[in-house]
CSV table of C-alpha atoms in Angstrom, one decimal:
chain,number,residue,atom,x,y,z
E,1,UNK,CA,-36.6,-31.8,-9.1
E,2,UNK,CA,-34.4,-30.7,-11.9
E,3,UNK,CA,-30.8,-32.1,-11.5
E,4,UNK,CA,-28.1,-29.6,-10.9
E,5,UNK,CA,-24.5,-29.9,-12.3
E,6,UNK,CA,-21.8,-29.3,-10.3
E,7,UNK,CA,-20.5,-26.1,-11.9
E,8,UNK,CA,-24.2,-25.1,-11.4
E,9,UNK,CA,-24.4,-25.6,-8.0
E,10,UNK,CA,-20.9,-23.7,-7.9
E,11,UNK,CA,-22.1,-21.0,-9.4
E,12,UNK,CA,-25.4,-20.4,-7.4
E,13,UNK,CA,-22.9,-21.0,-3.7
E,14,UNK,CA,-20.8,-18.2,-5.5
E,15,UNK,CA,-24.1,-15.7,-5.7
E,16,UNK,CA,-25.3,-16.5,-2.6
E,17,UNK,CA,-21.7,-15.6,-0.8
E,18,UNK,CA,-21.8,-12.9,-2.8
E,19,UNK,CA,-24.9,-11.2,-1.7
E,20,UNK,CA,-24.3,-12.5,2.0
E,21,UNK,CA,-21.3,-10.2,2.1
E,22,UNK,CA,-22.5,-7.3,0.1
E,23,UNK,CA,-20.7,-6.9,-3.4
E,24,UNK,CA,-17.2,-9.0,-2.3
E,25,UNK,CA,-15.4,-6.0,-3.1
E,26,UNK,CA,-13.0,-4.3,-0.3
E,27,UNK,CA,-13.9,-0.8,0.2
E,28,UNK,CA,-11.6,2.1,0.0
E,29,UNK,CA,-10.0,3.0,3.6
E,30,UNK,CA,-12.4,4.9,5.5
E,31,UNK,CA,-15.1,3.3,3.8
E,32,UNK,CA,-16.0,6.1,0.9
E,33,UNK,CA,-15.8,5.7,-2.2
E,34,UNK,CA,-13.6,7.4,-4.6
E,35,UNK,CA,-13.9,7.3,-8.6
E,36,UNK,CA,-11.3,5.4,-9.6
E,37,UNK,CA,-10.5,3.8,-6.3
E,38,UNK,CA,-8.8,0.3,-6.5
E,39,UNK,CA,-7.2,-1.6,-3.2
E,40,UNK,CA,-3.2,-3.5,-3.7
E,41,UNK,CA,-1.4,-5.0,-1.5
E,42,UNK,CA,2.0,-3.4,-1.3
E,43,UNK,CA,3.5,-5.7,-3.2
E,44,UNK,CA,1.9,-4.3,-6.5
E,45,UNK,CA,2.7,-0.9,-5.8
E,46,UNK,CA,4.5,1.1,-8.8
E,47,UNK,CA,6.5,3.9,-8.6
E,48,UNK,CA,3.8,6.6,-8.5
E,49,UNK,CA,1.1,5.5,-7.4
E,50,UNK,CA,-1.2,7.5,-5.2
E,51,UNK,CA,-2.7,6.0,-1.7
E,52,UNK,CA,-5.4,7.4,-0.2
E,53,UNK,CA,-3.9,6.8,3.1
E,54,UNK,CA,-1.3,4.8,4.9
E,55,UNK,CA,-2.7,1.7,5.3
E,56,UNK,CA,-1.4,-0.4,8.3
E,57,UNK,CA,-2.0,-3.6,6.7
E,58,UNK,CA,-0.2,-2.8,3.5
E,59,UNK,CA,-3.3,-3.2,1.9
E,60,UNK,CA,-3.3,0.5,-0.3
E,61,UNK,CA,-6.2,1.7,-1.4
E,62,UNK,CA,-5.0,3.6,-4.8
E,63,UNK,CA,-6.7,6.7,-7.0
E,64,UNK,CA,-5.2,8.7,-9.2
E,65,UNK,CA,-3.1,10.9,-8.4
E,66,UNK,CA,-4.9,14.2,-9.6
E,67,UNK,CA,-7.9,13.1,-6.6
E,68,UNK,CA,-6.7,14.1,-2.8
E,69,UNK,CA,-4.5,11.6,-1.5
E,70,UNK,CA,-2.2,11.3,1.6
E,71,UNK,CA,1.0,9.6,0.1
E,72,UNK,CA,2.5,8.7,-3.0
E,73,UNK,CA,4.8,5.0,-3.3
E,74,UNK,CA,8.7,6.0,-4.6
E,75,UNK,CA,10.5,2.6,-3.8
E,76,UNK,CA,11.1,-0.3,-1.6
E,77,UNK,CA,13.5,-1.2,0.9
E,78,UNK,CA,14.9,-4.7,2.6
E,79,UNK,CA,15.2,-4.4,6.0
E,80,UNK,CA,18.5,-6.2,6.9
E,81,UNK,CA,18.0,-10.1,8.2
E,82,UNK,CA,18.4,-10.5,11.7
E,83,UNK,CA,15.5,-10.6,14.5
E,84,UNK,CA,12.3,-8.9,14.3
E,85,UNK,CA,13.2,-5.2,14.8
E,86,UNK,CA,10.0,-4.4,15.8
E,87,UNK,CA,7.4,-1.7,13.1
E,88,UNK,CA,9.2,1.5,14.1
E,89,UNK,CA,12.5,0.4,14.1
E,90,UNK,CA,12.1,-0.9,10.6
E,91,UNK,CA,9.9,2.1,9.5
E,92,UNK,CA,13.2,3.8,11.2
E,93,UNK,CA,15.6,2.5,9.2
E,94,UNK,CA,13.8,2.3,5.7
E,95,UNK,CA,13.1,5.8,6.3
E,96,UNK,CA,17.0,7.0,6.8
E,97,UNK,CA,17.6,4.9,3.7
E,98,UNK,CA,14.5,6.4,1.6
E,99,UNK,CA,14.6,10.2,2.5
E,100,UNK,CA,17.3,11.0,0.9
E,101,UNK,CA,17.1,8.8,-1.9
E,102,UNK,CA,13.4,9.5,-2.8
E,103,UNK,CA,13.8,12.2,-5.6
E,104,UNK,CA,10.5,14.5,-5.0
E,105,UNK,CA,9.8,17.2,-7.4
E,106,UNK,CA,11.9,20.8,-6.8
E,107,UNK,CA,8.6,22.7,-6.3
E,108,UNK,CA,7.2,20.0,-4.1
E,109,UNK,CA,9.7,19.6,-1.6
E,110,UNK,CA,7.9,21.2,1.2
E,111,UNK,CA,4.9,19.5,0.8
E,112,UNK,CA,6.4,16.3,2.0
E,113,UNK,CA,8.0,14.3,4.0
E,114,UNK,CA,9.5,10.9,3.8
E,115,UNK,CA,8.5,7.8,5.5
E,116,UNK,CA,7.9,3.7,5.3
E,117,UNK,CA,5.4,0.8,5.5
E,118,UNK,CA,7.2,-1.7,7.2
E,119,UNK,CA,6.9,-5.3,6.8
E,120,UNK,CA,4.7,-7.1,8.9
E,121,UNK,CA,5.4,-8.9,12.0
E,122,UNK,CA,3.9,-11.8,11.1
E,123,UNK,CA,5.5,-11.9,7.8
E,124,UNK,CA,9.2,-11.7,9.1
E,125,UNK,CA,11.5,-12.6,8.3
E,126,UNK,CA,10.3,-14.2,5.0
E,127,UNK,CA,8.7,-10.6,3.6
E,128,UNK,CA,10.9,-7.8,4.5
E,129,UNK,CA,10.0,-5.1,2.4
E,130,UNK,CA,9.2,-1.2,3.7
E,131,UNK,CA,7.7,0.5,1.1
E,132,UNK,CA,8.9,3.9,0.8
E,133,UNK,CA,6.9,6.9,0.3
E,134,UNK,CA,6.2,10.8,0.0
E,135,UNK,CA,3.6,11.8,2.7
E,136,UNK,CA,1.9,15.1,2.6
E,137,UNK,CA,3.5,17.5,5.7
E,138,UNK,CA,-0.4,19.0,6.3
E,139,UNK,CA,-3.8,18.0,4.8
E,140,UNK,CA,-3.6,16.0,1.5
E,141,UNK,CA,-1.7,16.0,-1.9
E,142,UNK,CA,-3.4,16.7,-5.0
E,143,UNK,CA,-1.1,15.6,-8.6
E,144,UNK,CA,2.2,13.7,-9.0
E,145,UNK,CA,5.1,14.7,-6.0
E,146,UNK,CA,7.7,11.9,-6.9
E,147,UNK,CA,9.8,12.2,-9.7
């Protein structure tokens, strides 16, 4: 029987996880697929970018911004310390500091609206960050709405 190294037997476990769970890479929300498609978490979000939709686990799926999307990231916000203020609340109050503070283009301005990811629950009170962004008012977004 030929002897297997340990990096060896590493990298055959690493295949066969692999194939047991399809290619290992997260799908884009919905499960389709969309050139240029790449999933964040939150915390890597730029100014900018362009989310398919609002993820509730602020776990974004991203594409550029000239594909259909539902949102585009404009900033963050810290929720206050105190108690757990509960999603809303926090997507409440990141909101009334975002919406007037998000600067959306002139000619876009009716497209949108503003809202935020809140931090999780089970993050709190360690993690919270909203993450501020530009929604589209009806259907989907297509090109750059945050200035």
């Amino acid at each position: 029987m030929p002897r297997t190294t340990p990096r060896g037997l590493m990298a055959a476990c690493l295949v066969l996880a692999l194939s047991a769970c399809g290619s290992g890479t997260p799908e884009p929300s919905g499960g389709s697929t969309v050139p240029g498609a790449e999933q964040r978490h939150a915390t890597q979000l730029r100014p900018g970018d362009c989310l398919v939709s609002i993820p509730d686990d602020l776990i974004a799926t991203l594409v550029p911004c000239g594909n259909p999307h539902a949102a585009e990231f404009g900033m963050i916000y810290v929720v206050p310390e105190g108690a757990w203020p509960g999603a809303e609340q926090a997507r409440r109050q990141a909101t009334d500091f975002c919406a007037p503070r998000l600067r959306i283009a002139p000619g876009r301005r009716s497209e949108v609206k503003v809202t935020a990811l809140p931090p999780l629950e089970e993050e709190w009170p360690r993690h919270r960050t909203a993450y501020c962004v530009a929604v589209a008012r009806d259907g989907q977004l297509v090109g750059r709405v945050v200035e």
